[in-house]
């Protein structure tokens, strides 16, 4: 292409005027306009930095603003600022950060302070630093050089997963005290022997706790003596998972030991009490895992993986397995985690990473909230503008960073197949009639009056809804569901349904199409709110009938108290904190099942402790680990209630305040362990103190593998 040179020059210089490095120098970030913070490439602060700030206010501490508000910052100079600590998670997963000079007088660098800052190449730890927290620089994949000017105590995994780190200089007179795990997976800079770690627990640490667990006496077997893995063809997938595990975690190698003579047997026994049930037996004669179906065998293999972890979770016990007998089956059939790529896109590579992590704890459903007011993230062939015009979130509250991305149908189909190998179903959500501003932005005719609306850039609830009064709205919903049917093979589809009535479906009142529909349906005026909910019922009834009867899927939706009647064959999600009883009563009256995800136990996007991420949010309450553990899947009722009414449990990870994929697992663990156990283990084996003992190796195991977890419950 031929371009007139002066024009090219002009275009380039205009572009560079908006992209040249912006330098921001200030005592504090409070009061600096958001746009200036968002544009800054270099920030120099000179004041006394506070590690804590009043909660839930705009901006938060300087640290929180450096991380979330100054989203383009490459260089941070705090050499003329003062601070006692660099707080935990200070610059968690800031992939742009290339350099930082730490503040004067700093004594401590908190856990995960620079987790996955993978553009950072060098760090100088000032002489004043006495302690570097767990996983502080974990996954800084380009970090080449660390200079210790003093002699701090350096915590577990502090420099784990830093493959480029080859230059570690100690300049002071003392020698830092490195945890033996400080450089885990980085290289053997210090040749400590992992065997030196304390043995913390002599009992197996399994999460979720199995129904029956008996540790045997005497010897089990040695992996070197295993000659073969026997499994029928129908268990080829499970056999492959097992072989991968054995390769990673044991010295199983049939070719190396001609005297190997024992077997591992995988088998199906359809007489087990549940398709997902399994029995695991390790004796001196070898190992058998028998499942009610391939899923049961798979969960048995996931248990075996946990048995192979040492009591610190930092390595596998490679050589032998002690005798053990486990009989296990799930308490509930669906154990779900919901993620929200609509608000913060989760690239496919990151979504895939979640699957094996969740499967280890026997979650069997991943629910994708694919569209919302802020963005639409799933390709729909009949409506290409959804992804062409509405798949970039433009910003969220005080975080002005654009967040583009969507899933193609081809890659999502492949993902669904991949998840199935882990016995995990993928449940899509088509949110309606509220939380649909992105779709309305792309196709204005979907809303009342056909008004053109901008994409939403703040959290909360919009009054802009799909218009039930226009036949084209129902057609849109059906068309999308029809395309989703072939992509998502799960028997369930979630239809949203939440918060369209708060404020009370106001824009339907003034819409001539909606009023016309009311007359057509014979909705006699009661009051505006009740009338409008009957319009939602119309839209839902039509959609449910289509989804259930024509597409053969089970409809799911978020329970709302105004939504009194619901058709049979649905599953309702009890989510509003304090309103679970109401949701259960309504479900019973309508003869539908309940998925338990009450905000008071299951909303993991809420901070786990005061001051934990997300520090600044729309007013979320704290949801402690103990509160998460306190979820009773029978909700105080008896076994027959649980069997007849409870469908499963779900944990939600709404994405408004989670602004990097790494922060999803941070919000999920350790509370997700509690949810996994609530959904799987019988009440008789659940005990909080014992749970705290058992999760330790799993917290360590996840960190060892570079998965971010919150450590705030230990503070
Ligand atoms: C919800 O949290 N709005 C279902
Ligand atoms: Zn309307």
PDB file of N, CA and C in Angstrom, residues 206-209 305-306 309 337 357-358 360-363 604 608 625 628-629 649 665 667-681 686 688 691-692 694-703 705 707-710 713:
ATOM      1  N   UNK A 206      -6.476 -35.201  53.008  1.00  0.00           N
ATOM      2  CA  UNK A 206      -7.326 -35.269  51.817  1.00  0.00           C
ATOM      3  C   UNK A 206      -8.400 -34.190  51.874  1.00  0.00           C
ATOM      4  N   UNK A 207      -8.626 -33.548  50.736  1.00  0.00           N
ATOM      5  CA  UNK A 207      -9.675 -32.520  50.600  1.00  0.00           C
ATOM      6  C   UNK A 207     -10.377 -32.759  49.271  1.00  0.00           C
ATOM      7  N   UNK A 208     -11.661 -33.037  49.256  1.00  0.00           N
ATOM      8  CA  UNK A 208     -12.552 -33.219  50.404  1.00  0.00           C
ATOM      9  C   UNK A 208     -12.270 -34.531  51.133  1.00  0.00           C
ATOM     10  N   UNK A 209     -12.624 -34.539  52.419  1.00  0.00           N
ATOM     11  CA  UNK A 209     -12.402 -35.729  53.236  1.00  0.00           C
ATOM     12  C   UNK A 209     -13.310 -36.867  52.751  1.00  0.00           C
ATOM     13  N   UNK A 305      -3.635 -38.892  43.872  1.00  0.00           N
ATOM     14  CA  UNK A 305      -2.678 -37.791  43.725  1.00  0.00           C
ATOM     15  C   UNK A 305      -2.444 -37.093  45.071  1.00  0.00           C
ATOM     16  N   UNK A 306      -3.508 -36.894  45.803  1.00  0.00           N
ATOM     17  CA  UNK A 306      -3.369 -36.247  47.112  1.00  0.00           C
ATOM     18  C   UNK A 306      -2.601 -37.142  48.087  1.00  0.00           C
ATOM     19  N   UNK A 309       1.166 -36.727  47.770  1.00  0.00           N
ATOM     20  CA  UNK A 309       1.827 -35.496  48.230  1.00  0.00           C
ATOM     21  C   UNK A 309       2.391 -35.718  49.626  1.00  0.00           C
ATOM     22  N   UNK A 337     -18.113 -24.305  40.212  1.00  0.00           N
ATOM     23  CA  UNK A 337     -17.493 -22.997  40.385  1.00  0.00           C
ATOM     24  C   UNK A 337     -17.930 -22.129  39.209  1.00  0.00           C
ATOM     25  N   UNK A 357      -6.962 -27.957  38.175  1.00  0.00           N
ATOM     26  CA  UNK A 357      -6.915 -27.500  39.576  1.00  0.00           C
ATOM     27  C   UNK A 357      -8.254 -27.792  40.254  1.00  0.00           C
ATOM     28  N   UNK A 358      -9.348 -27.480  39.579  1.00  0.00           N
ATOM     29  CA  UNK A 358     -10.670 -27.734  40.163  1.00  0.00           C
ATOM     30  C   UNK A 358     -10.930 -29.230  40.293  1.00  0.00           C
ATOM     31  N   UNK A 360      -8.951 -31.576  40.890  1.00  0.00           N
ATOM     32  CA  UNK A 360      -8.264 -32.183  42.034  1.00  0.00           C
ATOM     33  C   UNK A 360      -9.130 -32.196  43.278  1.00  0.00           C
ATOM     34  N   UNK A 361     -10.050 -31.276  43.359  1.00  0.00           N
ATOM     35  CA  UNK A 361     -10.900 -31.195  44.546  1.00  0.00           C
ATOM     36  C   UNK A 361     -12.323 -31.673  44.230  1.00  0.00           C
ATOM     37  N   UNK A 362     -12.443 -32.393  43.127  1.00  0.00           N
ATOM     38  CA  UNK A 362     -13.670 -33.099  42.751  1.00  0.00           C
ATOM     39  C   UNK A 362     -14.832 -32.165  42.383  1.00  0.00           C
ATOM     40  N   UNK A 363     -14.508 -30.932  41.969  1.00  0.00           N
ATOM     41  CA  UNK A 363     -15.541 -30.094  41.335  1.00  0.00           C
ATOM     42  C   UNK A 363     -15.867 -30.724  39.989  1.00  0.00           C
ATOM     43  N   UNK A 604     -17.061 -15.929  46.545  1.00  0.00           N
ATOM     44  CA  UNK A 604     -15.626 -15.835  46.785  1.00  0.00           C
ATOM     45  C   UNK A 604     -14.996 -14.598  46.148  1.00  0.00           C
ATOM     46  N   UNK A 608     -11.654 -12.198  51.778  1.00  0.00           N
ATOM     47  CA  UNK A 608     -11.707 -13.243  52.815  1.00  0.00           C
ATOM     48  C   UNK A 608     -11.457 -12.676  54.213  1.00  0.00           C
ATOM     49  N   UNK A 625     -12.946 -17.748  55.797  1.00  0.00           N
ATOM     50  CA  UNK A 625     -12.796 -19.177  55.496  1.00  0.00           C
ATOM     51  C   UNK A 625     -13.755 -19.996  56.351  1.00  0.00           C
ATOM     52  N   UNK A 628     -17.170 -19.818  54.955  1.00  0.00           N
ATOM     53  CA  UNK A 628     -17.278 -20.680  53.765  1.00  0.00           C
ATOM     54  C   UNK A 628     -17.434 -22.132  54.206  1.00  0.00           C
ATOM     55  N   UNK A 629     -16.666 -22.527  55.221  1.00  0.00           N
ATOM     56  CA  UNK A 629     -16.740 -23.912  55.691  1.00  0.00           C
ATOM     57  C   UNK A 629     -18.105 -24.215  56.312  1.00  0.00           C
ATOM     58  N   UNK A 649     -23.988 -27.467  44.957  1.00  0.00           N
ATOM     59  CA  UNK A 649     -23.460 -26.230  45.541  1.00  0.00           C
ATOM     60  C   UNK A 649     -22.620 -25.523  44.479  1.00  0.00           C
ATOM     61  N   UNK A 665      -7.862 -17.549  41.090  1.00  0.00           N
ATOM     62  CA  UNK A 665      -7.525 -18.612  42.053  1.00  0.00           C
ATOM     63  C   UNK A 665      -7.222 -18.000  43.418  1.00  0.00           C
ATOM     64  N   UNK A 667      -8.821 -15.585  44.806  1.00  0.00           N
ATOM     65  CA  UNK A 667     -10.117 -15.436  45.495  1.00  0.00           C
ATOM     66  C   UNK A 667     -10.719 -16.798  45.850  1.00  0.00           C
ATOM     67  N   UNK A 668     -10.390 -17.802  45.041  1.00  0.00           N
ATOM     68  CA  UNK A 668     -11.044 -19.111  45.216  1.00  0.00           C
ATOM     69  C   UNK A 668     -10.446 -19.914  46.368  1.00  0.00           C
ATOM     70  N   UNK A 669      -9.133 -19.865  46.522  1.00  0.00           N
ATOM     71  CA  UNK A 669      -8.502 -20.709  47.536  1.00  0.00           C
ATOM     72  C   UNK A 669      -7.960 -19.873  48.678  1.00  0.00           C
ATOM     73  N   UNK A 670      -8.148 -20.351  49.921  1.00  0.00           N
ATOM     74  CA  UNK A 670      -8.592 -21.674  50.327  1.00  0.00           C
ATOM     75  C   UNK A 670     -10.115 -21.873  50.454  1.00  0.00           C
ATOM     76  N   UNK A 671     -10.939 -20.835  50.208  1.00  0.00           N
ATOM     77  CA  UNK A 671     -12.370 -21.031  50.471  1.00  0.00           C
ATOM     78  C   UNK A 671     -12.989 -22.093  49.573  1.00  0.00           C
ATOM     79  N   UNK A 672     -12.427 -22.261  48.376  1.00  0.00           N
ATOM     80  CA  UNK A 672     -12.937 -23.295  47.468  1.00  0.00           C
ATOM     81  C   UNK A 672     -12.763 -24.695  48.039  1.00  0.00           C
ATOM     82  N   UNK A 673     -11.725 -24.892  48.871  1.00  0.00           N
ATOM     83  CA  UNK A 673     -11.571 -26.202  49.531  1.00  0.00           C
ATOM     84  C   UNK A 673     -12.797 -26.472  50.411  1.00  0.00           C
ATOM     85  N   UNK A 674     -13.240 -25.414  51.089  1.00  0.00           N
ATOM     86  CA  UNK A 674     -14.395 -25.550  51.991  1.00  0.00           C
ATOM     87  C   UNK A 674     -15.645 -25.916  51.186  1.00  0.00           C
ATOM     88  N   UNK A 675     -15.808 -25.271  50.048  1.00  0.00           N
ATOM     89  CA  UNK A 675     -16.974 -25.568  49.205  1.00  0.00           C
ATOM     90  C   UNK A 675     -16.905 -26.991  48.666  1.00  0.00           C
ATOM     91  N   UNK A 676     -15.703 -27.397  48.239  1.00  0.00           N
ATOM     92  CA  UNK A 676     -15.535 -28.752  47.694  1.00  0.00           C
ATOM     93  C   UNK A 676     -15.949 -29.783  48.736  1.00  0.00           C
ATOM     94  N   UNK A 677     -15.565 -29.510  49.980  1.00  0.00           N
ATOM     95  CA  UNK A 677     -15.875 -30.470  51.043  1.00  0.00           C
ATOM     96  C   UNK A 677     -17.364 -30.450  51.399  1.00  0.00           C
ATOM     97  N   UNK A 678     -17.966 -29.253  51.382  1.00  0.00           N
ATOM     98  CA  UNK A 678     -19.411 -29.174  51.660  1.00  0.00           C
ATOM     99  C   UNK A 678     -20.194 -29.974  50.629  1.00  0.00           C
ATOM    100  N   UNK A 679     -19.760 -29.931  49.384  1.00  0.00           N
ATOM    101  CA  UNK A 679     -20.496 -30.602  48.321  1.00  0.00           C
ATOM    102  C   UNK A 679     -20.226 -32.093  48.234  1.00  0.00           C
ATOM    103  N   UNK A 680     -19.117 -32.535  48.819  1.00  0.00           N
ATOM    104  CA  UNK A 680     -18.730 -33.939  48.639  1.00  0.00           C
ATOM    105  C   UNK A 680     -18.854 -34.783  49.912  1.00  0.00           C
ATOM    106  N   UNK A 681     -18.369 -34.266  51.038  1.00  0.00           N
ATOM    107  CA  UNK A 681     -18.158 -35.132  52.206  1.00  0.00           C
ATOM    108  C   UNK A 681     -19.388 -35.221  53.093  1.00  0.00           C
ATOM    109  N   UNK A 686     -16.840 -34.035  58.611  1.00  0.00           N
ATOM    110  CA  UNK A 686     -16.444 -32.626  58.430  1.00  0.00           C
ATOM    111  C   UNK A 686     -16.188 -31.976  59.777  1.00  0.00           C
ATOM    112  N   UNK A 688     -13.951 -28.453  61.312  1.00  0.00           N
ATOM    113  CA  UNK A 688     -13.190 -27.284  60.843  1.00  0.00           C
ATOM    114  C   UNK A 688     -11.701 -27.332  61.212  1.00  0.00           C
ATOM    115  N   UNK A 691     -10.012 -29.739  59.107  1.00  0.00           N
ATOM    116  CA  UNK A 691      -9.944 -29.174  57.746  1.00  0.00           C
ATOM    117  C   UNK A 691      -8.730 -28.235  57.628  1.00  0.00           C
ATOM    118  N   UNK A 692      -8.517 -27.404  58.653  1.00  0.00           N
ATOM    119  CA  UNK A 692      -7.375 -26.471  58.608  1.00  0.00           C
ATOM    120  C   UNK A 692      -6.056 -27.238  58.531  1.00  0.00           C
ATOM    121  N   UNK A 694      -5.744 -30.252  57.206  1.00  0.00           N
ATOM    122  CA  UNK A 694      -5.671 -30.948  55.927  1.00  0.00           C
ATOM    123  C   UNK A 694      -5.386 -30.030  54.745  1.00  0.00           C
ATOM    124  N   UNK A 695      -5.795 -28.746  54.843  1.00  0.00           N
ATOM    125  CA  UNK A 695      -5.594 -27.890  53.655  1.00  0.00           C
ATOM    126  C   UNK A 695      -4.143 -27.446  53.509  1.00  0.00           C
ATOM    127  N   UNK A 696      -3.353 -27.544  54.584  1.00  0.00           N
ATOM    128  CA  UNK A 696      -1.994 -26.996  54.507  1.00  0.00           C
ATOM    129  C   UNK A 696      -1.204 -27.524  53.300  1.00  0.00           C
ATOM    130  N   UNK A 697      -1.091 -28.859  53.125  1.00  0.00           N
ATOM    131  CA  UNK A 697      -0.302 -29.317  51.972  1.00  0.00           C
ATOM    132  C   UNK A 697      -0.875 -28.866  50.634  1.00  0.00           C
ATOM    133  N   UNK A 698      -2.181 -28.650  50.579  1.00  0.00           N
ATOM    134  CA  UNK A 698      -2.777 -28.235  49.300  1.00  0.00           C
ATOM    135  C   UNK A 698      -2.479 -26.766  49.012  1.00  0.00           C
ATOM    136  N   UNK A 699      -2.452 -25.956  50.062  1.00  0.00           N
ATOM    137  CA  UNK A 699      -2.042 -24.556  49.879  1.00  0.00           C
ATOM    138  C   UNK A 699      -0.602 -24.503  49.374  1.00  0.00           C
ATOM    139  N   UNK A 700       0.231 -25.357  49.941  1.00  0.00           N
ATOM    140  CA  UNK A 700       1.639 -25.381  49.530  1.00  0.00           C
ATOM    141  C   UNK A 700       1.767 -25.945  48.113  1.00  0.00           C
ATOM    142  N   UNK A 701       1.018 -26.986  47.839  1.00  0.00           N
ATOM    143  CA  UNK A 701       1.069 -27.618  46.515  1.00  0.00           C
ATOM    144  C   UNK A 701       0.680 -26.612  45.425  1.00  0.00           C
ATOM    145  N   UNK A 702      -0.377 -25.839  45.673  1.00  0.00           N
ATOM    146  CA  UNK A 702      -0.812 -24.871  44.665  1.00  0.00           C
ATOM    147  C   UNK A 702       0.259 -23.803  44.461  1.00  0.00           C
ATOM    148  N   UNK A 703       0.841 -23.326  45.564  1.00  0.00           N
ATOM    149  CA  UNK A 703       1.895 -22.313  45.419  1.00  0.00           C
ATOM    150  C   UNK A 703       3.112 -22.875  44.692  1.00  0.00           C
ATOM    151  N   UNK A 705       3.122 -24.941  42.441  1.00  0.00           N
ATOM    152  CA  UNK A 705       2.836 -25.007  41.013  1.00  0.00           C
ATOM    153  C   UNK A 705       2.524 -23.637  40.421  1.00  0.00           C
ATOM    154  N   UNK A 707       0.275 -21.391  41.406  1.00  0.00           N
ATOM    155  CA  UNK A 707      -1.128 -20.969  41.466  1.00  0.00           C
ATOM    156  C   UNK A 707      -1.271 -20.034  42.665  1.00  0.00           C
ATOM    157  N   UNK A 708      -1.823 -18.855  42.428  1.00  0.00           N
ATOM    158  CA  UNK A 708      -1.953 -17.880  43.512  1.00  0.00           C
ATOM    159  C   UNK A 708      -3.097 -18.257  44.451  1.00  0.00           C
ATOM    160  N   UNK A 709      -2.843 -18.178  45.753  1.00  0.00           N
ATOM    161  CA  UNK A 709      -3.874 -18.461  46.769  1.00  0.00           C
ATOM    162  C   UNK A 709      -3.805 -17.357  47.817  1.00  0.00           C
ATOM    163  N   UNK A 710      -4.895 -17.099  48.502  1.00  0.00           N
ATOM    164  CA  UNK A 710      -4.840 -16.093  49.564  1.00  0.00           C
ATOM    165  C   UNK A 710      -4.285 -16.709  50.840  1.00  0.00           C
ATOM    166  N   UNK A 713      -5.867 -15.723  55.774  1.00  0.00           N
ATOM    167  CA  UNK A 713      -6.451 -16.389  56.949  1.00  0.00           C
ATOM    168  C   UNK A 713      -5.361 -16.782  57.946  1.00  0.00           C
TER     169      UNK A 713
END
